[in-house]
PDB file of C-alpha atoms in Angstrom:
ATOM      1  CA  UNK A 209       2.724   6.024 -10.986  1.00  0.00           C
ATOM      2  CA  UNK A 210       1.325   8.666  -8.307  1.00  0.00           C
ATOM      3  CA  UNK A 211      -2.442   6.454  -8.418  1.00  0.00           C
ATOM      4  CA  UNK A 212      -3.804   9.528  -9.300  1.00  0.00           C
ATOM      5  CA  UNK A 213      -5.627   8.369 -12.812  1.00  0.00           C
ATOM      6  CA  UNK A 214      -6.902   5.122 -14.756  1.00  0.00           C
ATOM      7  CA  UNK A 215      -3.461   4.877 -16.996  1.00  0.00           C
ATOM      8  CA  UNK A 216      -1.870   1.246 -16.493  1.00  0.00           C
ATOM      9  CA  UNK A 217       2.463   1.088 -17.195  1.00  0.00           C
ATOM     10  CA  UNK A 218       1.743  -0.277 -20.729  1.00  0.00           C
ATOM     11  CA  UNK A 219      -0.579   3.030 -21.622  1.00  0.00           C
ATOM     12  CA  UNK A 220      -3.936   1.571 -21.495  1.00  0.00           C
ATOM     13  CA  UNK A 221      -6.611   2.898 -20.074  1.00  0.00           C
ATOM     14  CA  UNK A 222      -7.888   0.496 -16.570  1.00  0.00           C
ATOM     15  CA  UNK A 223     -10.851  -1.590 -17.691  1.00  0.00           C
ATOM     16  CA  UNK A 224     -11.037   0.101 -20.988  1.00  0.00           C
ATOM     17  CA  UNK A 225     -12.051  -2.905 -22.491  1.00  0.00           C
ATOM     18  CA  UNK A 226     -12.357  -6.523 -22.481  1.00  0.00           C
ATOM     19  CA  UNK A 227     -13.580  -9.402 -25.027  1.00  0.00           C
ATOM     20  CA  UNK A 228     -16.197 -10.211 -22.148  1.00  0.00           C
ATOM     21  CA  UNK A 229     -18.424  -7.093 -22.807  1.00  0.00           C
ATOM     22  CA  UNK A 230     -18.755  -4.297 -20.347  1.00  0.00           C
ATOM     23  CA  UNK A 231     -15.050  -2.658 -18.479  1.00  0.00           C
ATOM     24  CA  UNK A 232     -14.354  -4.592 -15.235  1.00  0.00           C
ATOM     25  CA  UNK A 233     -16.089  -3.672 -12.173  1.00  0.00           C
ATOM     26  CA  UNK A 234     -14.380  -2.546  -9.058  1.00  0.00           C
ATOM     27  CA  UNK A 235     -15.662  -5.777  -7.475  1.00  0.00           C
ATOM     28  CA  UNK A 236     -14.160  -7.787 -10.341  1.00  0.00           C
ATOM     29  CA  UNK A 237     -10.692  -6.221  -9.822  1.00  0.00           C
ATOM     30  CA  UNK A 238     -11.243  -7.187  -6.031  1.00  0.00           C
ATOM     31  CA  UNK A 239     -11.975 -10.334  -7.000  1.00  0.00           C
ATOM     32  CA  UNK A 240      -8.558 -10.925  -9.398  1.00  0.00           C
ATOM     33  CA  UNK A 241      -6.937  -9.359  -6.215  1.00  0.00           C
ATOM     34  CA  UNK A 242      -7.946 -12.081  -3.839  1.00  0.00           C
ATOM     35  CA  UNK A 243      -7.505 -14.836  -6.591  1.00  0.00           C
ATOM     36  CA  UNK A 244      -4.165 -13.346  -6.685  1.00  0.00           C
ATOM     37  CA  UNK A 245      -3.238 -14.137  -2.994  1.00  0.00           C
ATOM     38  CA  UNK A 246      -3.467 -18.057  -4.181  1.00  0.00           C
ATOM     39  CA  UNK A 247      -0.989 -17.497  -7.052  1.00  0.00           C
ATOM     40  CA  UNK A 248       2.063 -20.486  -6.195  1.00  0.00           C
ATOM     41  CA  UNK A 249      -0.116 -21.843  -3.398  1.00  0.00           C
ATOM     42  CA  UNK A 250       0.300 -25.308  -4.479  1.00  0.00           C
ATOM     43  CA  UNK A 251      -2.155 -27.855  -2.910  1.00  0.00           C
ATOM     44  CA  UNK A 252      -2.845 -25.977  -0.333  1.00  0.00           C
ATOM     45  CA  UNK A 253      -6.730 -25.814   1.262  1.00  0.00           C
ATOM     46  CA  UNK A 254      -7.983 -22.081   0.250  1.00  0.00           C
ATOM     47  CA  UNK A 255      -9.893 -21.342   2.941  1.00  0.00           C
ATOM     48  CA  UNK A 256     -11.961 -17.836   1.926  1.00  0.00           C
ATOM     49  CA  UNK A 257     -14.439 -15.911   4.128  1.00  0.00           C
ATOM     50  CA  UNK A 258     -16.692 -13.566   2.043  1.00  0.00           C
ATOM     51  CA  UNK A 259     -18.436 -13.608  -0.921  1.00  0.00           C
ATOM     52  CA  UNK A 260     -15.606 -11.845  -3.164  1.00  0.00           C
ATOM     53  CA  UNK A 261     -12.533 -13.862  -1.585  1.00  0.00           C
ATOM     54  CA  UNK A 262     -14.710 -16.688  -2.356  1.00  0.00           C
ATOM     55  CA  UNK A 263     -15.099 -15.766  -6.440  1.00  0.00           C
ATOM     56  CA  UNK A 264     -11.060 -15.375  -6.068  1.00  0.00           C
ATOM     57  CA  UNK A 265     -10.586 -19.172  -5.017  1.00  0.00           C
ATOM     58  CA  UNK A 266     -12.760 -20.369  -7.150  1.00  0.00           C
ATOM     59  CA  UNK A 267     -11.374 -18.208 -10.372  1.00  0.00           C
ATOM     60  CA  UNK A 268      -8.079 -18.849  -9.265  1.00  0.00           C
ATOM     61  CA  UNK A 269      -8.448 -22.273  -9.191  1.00  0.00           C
ATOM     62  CA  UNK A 270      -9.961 -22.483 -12.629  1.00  0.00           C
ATOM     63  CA  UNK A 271      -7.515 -20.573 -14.094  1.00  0.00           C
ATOM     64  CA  UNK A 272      -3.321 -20.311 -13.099  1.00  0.00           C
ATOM     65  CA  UNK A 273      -3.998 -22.439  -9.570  1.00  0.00           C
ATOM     66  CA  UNK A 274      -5.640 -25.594 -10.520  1.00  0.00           C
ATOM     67  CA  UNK A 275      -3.834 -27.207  -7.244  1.00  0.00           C
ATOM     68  CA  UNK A 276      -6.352 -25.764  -4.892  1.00  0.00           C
ATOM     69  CA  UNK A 277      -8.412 -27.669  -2.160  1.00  0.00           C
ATOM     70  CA  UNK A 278     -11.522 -26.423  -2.013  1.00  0.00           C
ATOM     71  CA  UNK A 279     -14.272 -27.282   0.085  1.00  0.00           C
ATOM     72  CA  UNK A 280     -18.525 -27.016   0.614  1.00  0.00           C
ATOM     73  CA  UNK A 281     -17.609 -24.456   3.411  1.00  0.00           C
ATOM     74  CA  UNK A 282     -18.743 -27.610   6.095  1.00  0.00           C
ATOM     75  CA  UNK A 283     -16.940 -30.727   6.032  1.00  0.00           C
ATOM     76  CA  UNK A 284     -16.424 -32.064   1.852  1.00  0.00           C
ATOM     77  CA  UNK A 285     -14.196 -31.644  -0.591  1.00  0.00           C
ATOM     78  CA  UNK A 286     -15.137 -30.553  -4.205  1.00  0.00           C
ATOM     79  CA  UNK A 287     -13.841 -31.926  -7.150  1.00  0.00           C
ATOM     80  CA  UNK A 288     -15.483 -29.342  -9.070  1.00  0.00           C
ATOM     81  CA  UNK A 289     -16.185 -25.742  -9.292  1.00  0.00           C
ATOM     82  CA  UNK A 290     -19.614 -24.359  -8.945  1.00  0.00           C
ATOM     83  CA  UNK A 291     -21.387 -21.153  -9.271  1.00  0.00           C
ATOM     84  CA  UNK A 292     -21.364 -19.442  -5.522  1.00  0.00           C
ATOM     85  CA  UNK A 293     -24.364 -20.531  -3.909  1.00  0.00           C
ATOM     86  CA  UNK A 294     -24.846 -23.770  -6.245  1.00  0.00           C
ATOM     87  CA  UNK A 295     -24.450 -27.258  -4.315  1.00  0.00           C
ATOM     88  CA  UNK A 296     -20.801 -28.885  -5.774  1.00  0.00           C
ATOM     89  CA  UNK A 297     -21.669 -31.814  -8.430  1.00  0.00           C
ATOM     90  CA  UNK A 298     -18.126 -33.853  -7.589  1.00  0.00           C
ATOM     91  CA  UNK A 299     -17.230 -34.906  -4.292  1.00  0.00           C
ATOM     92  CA  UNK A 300     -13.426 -35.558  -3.609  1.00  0.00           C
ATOM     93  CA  UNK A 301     -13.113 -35.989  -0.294  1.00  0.00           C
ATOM     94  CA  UNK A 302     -13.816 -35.549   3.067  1.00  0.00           C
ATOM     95  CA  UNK A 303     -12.556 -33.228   5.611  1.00  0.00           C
ATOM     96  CA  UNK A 304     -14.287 -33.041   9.420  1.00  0.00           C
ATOM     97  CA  UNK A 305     -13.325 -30.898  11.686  1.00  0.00           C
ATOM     98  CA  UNK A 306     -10.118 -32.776  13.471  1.00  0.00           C
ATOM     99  CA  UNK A 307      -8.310 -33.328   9.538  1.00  0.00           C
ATOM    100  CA  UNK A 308      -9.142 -29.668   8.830  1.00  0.00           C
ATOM    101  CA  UNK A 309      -7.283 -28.884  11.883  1.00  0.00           C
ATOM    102  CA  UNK A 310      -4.485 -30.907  10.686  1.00  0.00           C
ATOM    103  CA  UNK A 311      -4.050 -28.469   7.788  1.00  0.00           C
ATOM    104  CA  UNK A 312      -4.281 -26.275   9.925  1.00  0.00           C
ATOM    105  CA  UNK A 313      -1.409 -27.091  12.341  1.00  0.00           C
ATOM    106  CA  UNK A 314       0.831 -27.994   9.459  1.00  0.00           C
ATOM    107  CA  UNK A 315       0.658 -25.061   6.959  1.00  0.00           C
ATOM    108  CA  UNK A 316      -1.771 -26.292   4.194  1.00  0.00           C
ATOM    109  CA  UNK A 317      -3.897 -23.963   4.329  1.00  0.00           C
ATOM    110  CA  UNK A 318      -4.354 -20.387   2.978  1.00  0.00           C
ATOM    111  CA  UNK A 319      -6.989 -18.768   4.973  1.00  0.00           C
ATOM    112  CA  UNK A 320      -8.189 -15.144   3.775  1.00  0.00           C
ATOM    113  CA  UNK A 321     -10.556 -13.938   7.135  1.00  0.00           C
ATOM    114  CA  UNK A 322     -12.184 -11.168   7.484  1.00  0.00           C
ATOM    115  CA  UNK A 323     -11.299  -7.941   9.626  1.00  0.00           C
ATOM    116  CA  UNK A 324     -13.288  -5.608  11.520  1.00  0.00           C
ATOM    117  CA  UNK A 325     -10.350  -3.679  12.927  1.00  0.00           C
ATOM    118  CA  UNK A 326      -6.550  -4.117  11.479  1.00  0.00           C
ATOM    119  CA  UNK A 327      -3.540  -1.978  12.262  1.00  0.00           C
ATOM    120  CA  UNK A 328      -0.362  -0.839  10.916  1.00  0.00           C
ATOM    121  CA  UNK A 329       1.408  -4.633  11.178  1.00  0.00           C
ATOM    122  CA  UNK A 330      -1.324  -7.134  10.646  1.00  0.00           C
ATOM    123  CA  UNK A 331      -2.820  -7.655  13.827  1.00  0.00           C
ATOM    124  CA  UNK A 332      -6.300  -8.012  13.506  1.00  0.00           C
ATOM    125  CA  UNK A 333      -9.540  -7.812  15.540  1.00  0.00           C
ATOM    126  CA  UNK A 334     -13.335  -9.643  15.579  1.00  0.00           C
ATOM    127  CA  UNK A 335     -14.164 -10.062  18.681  1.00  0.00           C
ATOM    128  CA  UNK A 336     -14.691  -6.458  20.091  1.00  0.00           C
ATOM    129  CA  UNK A 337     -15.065  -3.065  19.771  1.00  0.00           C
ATOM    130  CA  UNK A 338     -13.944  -1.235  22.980  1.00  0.00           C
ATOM    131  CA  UNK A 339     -12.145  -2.298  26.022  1.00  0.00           C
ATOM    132  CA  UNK A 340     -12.802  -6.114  26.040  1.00  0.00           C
ATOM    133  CA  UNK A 341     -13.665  -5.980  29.899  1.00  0.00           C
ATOM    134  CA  UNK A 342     -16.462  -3.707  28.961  1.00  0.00           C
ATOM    135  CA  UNK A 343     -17.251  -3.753  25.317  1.00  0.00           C
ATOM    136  CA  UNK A 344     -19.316  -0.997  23.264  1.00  0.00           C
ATOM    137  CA  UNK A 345     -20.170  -3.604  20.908  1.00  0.00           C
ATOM    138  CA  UNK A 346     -19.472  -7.647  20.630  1.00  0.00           C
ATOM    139  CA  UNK A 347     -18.306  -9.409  17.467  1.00  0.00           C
ATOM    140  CA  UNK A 348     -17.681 -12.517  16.080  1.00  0.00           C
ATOM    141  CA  UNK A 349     -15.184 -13.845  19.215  1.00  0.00           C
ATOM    142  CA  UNK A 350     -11.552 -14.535  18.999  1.00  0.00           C
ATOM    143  CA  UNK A 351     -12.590 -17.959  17.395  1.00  0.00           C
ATOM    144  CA  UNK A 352      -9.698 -19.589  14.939  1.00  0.00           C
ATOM    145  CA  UNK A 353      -8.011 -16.196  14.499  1.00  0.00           C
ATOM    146  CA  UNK A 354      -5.091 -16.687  16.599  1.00  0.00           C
ATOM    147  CA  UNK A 355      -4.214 -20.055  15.503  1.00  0.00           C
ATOM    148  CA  UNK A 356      -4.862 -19.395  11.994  1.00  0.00           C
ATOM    149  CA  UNK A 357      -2.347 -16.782  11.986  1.00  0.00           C
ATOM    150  CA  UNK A 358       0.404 -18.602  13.686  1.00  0.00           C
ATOM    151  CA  UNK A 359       0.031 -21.864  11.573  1.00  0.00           C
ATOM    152  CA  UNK A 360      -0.952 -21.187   8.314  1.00  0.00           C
ATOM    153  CA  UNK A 361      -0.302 -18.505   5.882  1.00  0.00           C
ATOM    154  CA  UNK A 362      -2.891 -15.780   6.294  1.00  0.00           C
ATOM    155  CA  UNK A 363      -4.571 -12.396   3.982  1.00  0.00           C
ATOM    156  CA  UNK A 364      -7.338 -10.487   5.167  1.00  0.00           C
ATOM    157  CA  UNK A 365     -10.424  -8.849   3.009  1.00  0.00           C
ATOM    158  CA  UNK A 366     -11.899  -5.574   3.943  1.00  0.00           C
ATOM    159  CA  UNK A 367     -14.910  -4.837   1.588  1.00  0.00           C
ATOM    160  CA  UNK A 368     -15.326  -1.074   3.012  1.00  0.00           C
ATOM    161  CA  UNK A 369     -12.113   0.506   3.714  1.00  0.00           C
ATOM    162  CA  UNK A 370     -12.234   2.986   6.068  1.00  0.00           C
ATOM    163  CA  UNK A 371     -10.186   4.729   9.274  1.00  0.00           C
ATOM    164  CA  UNK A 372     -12.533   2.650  11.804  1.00  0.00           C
ATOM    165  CA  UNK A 373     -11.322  -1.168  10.046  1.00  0.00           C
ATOM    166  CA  UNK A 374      -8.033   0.393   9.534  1.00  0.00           C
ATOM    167  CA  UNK A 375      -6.683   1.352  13.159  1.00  0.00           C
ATOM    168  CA  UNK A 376      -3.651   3.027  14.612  1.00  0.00           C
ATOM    169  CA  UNK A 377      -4.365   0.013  17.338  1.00  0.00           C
ATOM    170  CA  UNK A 378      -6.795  -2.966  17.248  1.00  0.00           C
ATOM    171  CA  UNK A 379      -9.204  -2.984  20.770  1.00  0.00           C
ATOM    172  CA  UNK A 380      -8.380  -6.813  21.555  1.00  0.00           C
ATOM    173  CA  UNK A 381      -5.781  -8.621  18.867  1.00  0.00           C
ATOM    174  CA  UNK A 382      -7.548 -11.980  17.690  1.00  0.00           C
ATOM    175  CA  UNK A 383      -5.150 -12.723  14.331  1.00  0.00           C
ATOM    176  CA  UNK A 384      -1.376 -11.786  15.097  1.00  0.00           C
ATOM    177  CA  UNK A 385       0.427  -9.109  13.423  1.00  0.00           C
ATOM    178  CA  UNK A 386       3.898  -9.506  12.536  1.00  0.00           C
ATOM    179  CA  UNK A 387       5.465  -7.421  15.283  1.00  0.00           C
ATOM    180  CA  UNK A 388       3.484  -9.585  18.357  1.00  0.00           C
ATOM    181  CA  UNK A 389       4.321 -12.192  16.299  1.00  0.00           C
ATOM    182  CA  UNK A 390       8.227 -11.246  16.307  1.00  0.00           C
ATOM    183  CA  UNK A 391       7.854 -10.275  20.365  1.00  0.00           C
ATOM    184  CA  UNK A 392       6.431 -13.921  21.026  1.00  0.00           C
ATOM    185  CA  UNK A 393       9.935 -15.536  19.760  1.00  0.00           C
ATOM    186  CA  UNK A 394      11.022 -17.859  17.555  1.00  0.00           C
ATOM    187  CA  UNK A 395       8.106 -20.652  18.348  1.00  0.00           C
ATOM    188  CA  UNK A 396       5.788 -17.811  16.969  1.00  0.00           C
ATOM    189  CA  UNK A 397       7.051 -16.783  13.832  1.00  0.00           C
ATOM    190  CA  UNK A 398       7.918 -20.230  12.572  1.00  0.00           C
ATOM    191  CA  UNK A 399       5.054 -20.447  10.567  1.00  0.00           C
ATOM    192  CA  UNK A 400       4.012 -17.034  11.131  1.00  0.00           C
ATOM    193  CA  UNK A 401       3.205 -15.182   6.668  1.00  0.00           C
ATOM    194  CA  UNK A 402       0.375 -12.363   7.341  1.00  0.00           C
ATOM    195  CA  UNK A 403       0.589 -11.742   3.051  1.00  0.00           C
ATOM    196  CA  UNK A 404      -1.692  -9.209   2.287  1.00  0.00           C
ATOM    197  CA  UNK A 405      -4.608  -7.487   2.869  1.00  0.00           C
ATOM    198  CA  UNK A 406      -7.460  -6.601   0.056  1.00  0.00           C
ATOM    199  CA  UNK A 407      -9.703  -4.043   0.180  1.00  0.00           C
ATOM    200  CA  UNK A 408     -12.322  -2.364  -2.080  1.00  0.00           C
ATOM    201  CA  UNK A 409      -9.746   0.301  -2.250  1.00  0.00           C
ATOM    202  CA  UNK A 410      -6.652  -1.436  -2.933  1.00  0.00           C
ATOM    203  CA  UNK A 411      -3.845  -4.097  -2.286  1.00  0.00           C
ATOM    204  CA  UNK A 412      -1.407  -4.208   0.624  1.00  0.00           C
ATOM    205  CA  UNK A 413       1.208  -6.265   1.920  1.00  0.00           C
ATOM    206  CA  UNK A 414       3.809  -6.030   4.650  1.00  0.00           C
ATOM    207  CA  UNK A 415       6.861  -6.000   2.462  1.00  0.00           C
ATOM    208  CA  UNK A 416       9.149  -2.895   4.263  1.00  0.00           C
ATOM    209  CA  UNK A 417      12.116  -3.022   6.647  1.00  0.00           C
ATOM    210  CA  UNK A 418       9.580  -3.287   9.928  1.00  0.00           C
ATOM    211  CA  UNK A 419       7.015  -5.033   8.406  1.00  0.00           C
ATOM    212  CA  UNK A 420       4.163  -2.535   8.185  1.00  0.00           C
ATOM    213  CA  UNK A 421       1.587  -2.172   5.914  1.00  0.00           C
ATOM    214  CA  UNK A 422       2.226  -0.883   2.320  1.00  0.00           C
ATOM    215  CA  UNK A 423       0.164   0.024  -0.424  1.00  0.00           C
ATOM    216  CA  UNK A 424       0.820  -2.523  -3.084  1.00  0.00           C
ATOM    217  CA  UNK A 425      -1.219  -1.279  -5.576  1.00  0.00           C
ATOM    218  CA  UNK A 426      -4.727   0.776  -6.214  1.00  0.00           C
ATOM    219  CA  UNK A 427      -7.663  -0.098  -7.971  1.00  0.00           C
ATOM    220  CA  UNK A 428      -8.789   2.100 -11.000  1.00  0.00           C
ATOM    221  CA  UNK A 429     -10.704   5.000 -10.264  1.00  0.00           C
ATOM    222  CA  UNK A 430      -9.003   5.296  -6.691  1.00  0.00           C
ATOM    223  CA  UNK A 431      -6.376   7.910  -5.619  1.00  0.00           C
ATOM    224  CA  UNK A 432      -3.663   7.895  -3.301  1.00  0.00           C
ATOM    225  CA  UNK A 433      -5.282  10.625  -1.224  1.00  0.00           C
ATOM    226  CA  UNK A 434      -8.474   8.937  -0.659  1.00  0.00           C
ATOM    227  CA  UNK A 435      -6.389   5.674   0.729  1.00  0.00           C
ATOM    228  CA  UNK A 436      -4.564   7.556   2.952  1.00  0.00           C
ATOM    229  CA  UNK A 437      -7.994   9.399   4.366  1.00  0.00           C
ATOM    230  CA  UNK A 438      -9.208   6.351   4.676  1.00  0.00           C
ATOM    231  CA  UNK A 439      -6.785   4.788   6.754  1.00  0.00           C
ATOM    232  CA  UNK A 440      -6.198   5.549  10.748  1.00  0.00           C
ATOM    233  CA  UNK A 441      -2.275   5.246  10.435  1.00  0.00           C
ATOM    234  CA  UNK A 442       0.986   6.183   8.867  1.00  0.00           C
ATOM    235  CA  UNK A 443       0.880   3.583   5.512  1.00  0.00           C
ATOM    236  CA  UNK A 444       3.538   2.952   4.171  1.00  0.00           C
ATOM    237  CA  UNK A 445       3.263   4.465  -0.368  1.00  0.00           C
ATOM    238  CA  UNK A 446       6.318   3.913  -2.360  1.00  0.00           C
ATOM    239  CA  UNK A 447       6.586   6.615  -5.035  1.00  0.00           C
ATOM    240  CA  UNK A 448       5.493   5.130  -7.531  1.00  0.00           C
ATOM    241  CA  UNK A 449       2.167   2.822  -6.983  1.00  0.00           C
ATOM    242  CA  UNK A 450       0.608   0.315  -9.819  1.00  0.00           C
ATOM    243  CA  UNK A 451      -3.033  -0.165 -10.504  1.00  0.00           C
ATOM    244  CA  UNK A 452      -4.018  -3.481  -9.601  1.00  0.00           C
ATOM    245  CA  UNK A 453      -4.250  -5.696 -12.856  1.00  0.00           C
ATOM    246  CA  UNK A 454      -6.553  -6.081 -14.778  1.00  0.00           C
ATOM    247  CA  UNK A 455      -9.622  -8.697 -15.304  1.00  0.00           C
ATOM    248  CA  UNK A 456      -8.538 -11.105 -19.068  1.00  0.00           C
ATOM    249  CA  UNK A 457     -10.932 -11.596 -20.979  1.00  0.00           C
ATOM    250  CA  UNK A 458     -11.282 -15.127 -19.334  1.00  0.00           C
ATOM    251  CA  UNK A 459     -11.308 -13.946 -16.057  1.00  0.00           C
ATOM    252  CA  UNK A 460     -14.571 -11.834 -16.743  1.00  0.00           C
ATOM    253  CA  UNK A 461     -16.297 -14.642 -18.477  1.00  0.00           C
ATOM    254  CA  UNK A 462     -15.861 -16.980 -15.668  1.00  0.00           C
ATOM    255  CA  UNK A 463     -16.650 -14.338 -12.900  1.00  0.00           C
ATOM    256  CA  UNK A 464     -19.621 -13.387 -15.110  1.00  0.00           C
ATOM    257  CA  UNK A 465     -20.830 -16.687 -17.010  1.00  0.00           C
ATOM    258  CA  UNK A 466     -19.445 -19.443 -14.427  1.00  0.00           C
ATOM    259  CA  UNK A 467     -18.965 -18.548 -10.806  1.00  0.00           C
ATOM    260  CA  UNK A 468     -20.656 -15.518  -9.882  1.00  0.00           C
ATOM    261  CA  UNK A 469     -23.699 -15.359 -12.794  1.00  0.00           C
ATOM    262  CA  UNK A 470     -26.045 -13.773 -10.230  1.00  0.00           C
ATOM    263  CA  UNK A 471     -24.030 -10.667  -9.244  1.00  0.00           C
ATOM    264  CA  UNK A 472     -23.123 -11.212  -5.485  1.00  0.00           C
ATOM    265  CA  UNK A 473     -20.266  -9.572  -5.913  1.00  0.00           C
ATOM    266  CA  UNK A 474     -21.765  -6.539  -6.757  1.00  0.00           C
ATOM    267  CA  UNK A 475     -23.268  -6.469  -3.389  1.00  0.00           C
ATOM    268  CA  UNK A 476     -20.570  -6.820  -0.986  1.00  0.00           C
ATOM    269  CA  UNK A 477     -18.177  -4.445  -3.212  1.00  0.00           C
ATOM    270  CA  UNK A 478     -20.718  -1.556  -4.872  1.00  0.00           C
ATOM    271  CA  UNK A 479     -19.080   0.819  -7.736  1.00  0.00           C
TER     272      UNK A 479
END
């Protein structure tokens, strides 16, 4: 499939219809996307940053990964799975700042961050824009990024692709890409899984020969063209690229009805 209309492998139109009411949203197929990265976690901590990575736990976790660790975003487990925003009922468990590090250090964790610049193998940037010594503008700060990265597997959400967030090279690498990763040595790459990156565009992993970025799939309504304008470097397009998959019927009635009931994700990811 060339990406260039709204036709899925089995014929149907994308979004054409659902028992939940109104076609999917292109923030609701962002959301399944993230929820996807979670798919075989296992008990694993998900640890999402943004609003729609956050609807992806939490509808990934009520549907095919019921294993997940999720927490209040501070220092407490939940037991159960609220509507974003909304306090959590059931408390599991709790989880300060030195145990969280110890999923950390030893894998459990599935972290989907953020990226204000990201490049052709997964190295990632949110601390800088410019020469660090001198910036033009100041981020976030290096803060977990680098330790994330080398510890615990790792995706990345972009909610407005574009050539500026996707970078022939990052200005200052905070999360490691897989070929700094490779250069550090074995001690680096140990634990070292950048998976995949969402966007509002479309899904991509690192699943070639070198390890740079490929387009996995596209969400309906977007073409191949407009991803590759959109994007600073050489990606990597097989032939023939899927449409991400579609909301169920379920999917949309939790996103809509149970975790997401006042729209946020509507405003990070607009049609």
């Amino acid at each position: 499939m060339s990406g260039t209309d709204t036709t899925d492998p089995t014929g149907t139109r994308a979004g054409s219809g659902t028992a939940a009411g109104a076609a999917a949203t292109r923030a609701e197929y962002c959301v399944v996307a993230c929820a996807e990265a979670w798919r075989d976690a296992g008990e694993v901590l998900a640890s999402p940053m943004g609003t729609v990575p956050t609807i992806g736990a939490r509808l990934a976790r009520l549907t095919f990964a019921p294993e997940l660790l999720l927490t209040d975003g501070e220092a407490l487990l939940v037991a159960d799975t609220p509507p974003v925003g909304t306090p959590a009922r059931v408390v599991e468990g709790w989880l300060p700042y030195r145990r969280h590090l110890a999923l950390v250090a030893t894998g459990r964790r599935h972290v989907m961050m953020g990226a204000s610049q990201i490049d052709r193998y997964g190295n990632q940037n949110i601390s800088c824009i410019g020469d660090w010594r001198r910036p033009t503008r100041q981020l976030l700060g290096v803060r977990g990024a680098p330790v994330n990265t080398l510890n615990n597997p790792t995706s990345y959400w972009v909610p407005k692709h574009s050539a500026r967030v996707f970078v022939e090279r990052v200005d200052m690498v905070c999360g490691v890409g897989h070929d700094r990763a490779a250069a550090a040595g074995p001690s680096a790459v140990r634990y070292h899984r950048v998976a995949e990156v969402v966007s509002d565009l479309g899904v991509f992993d690192f699943d070639t020969p070198d390890r740079a970025m490929r387009l996995r799939s596209l969400h309906p309504g977007v073409t191949v063209g407009q991803v590759r304008e959109a994007t600073g470097f050489d990606l990597v397009v097989p032939d023939e690229v899927p449409y991400t998959r579609e909301p169920t019927a379920l999917e949309l009635r939790l996103i809509r009805e149970e975790i997401d009931p006042r729209g946020l994700r509507d405003r990070e990811v607009r049609a």
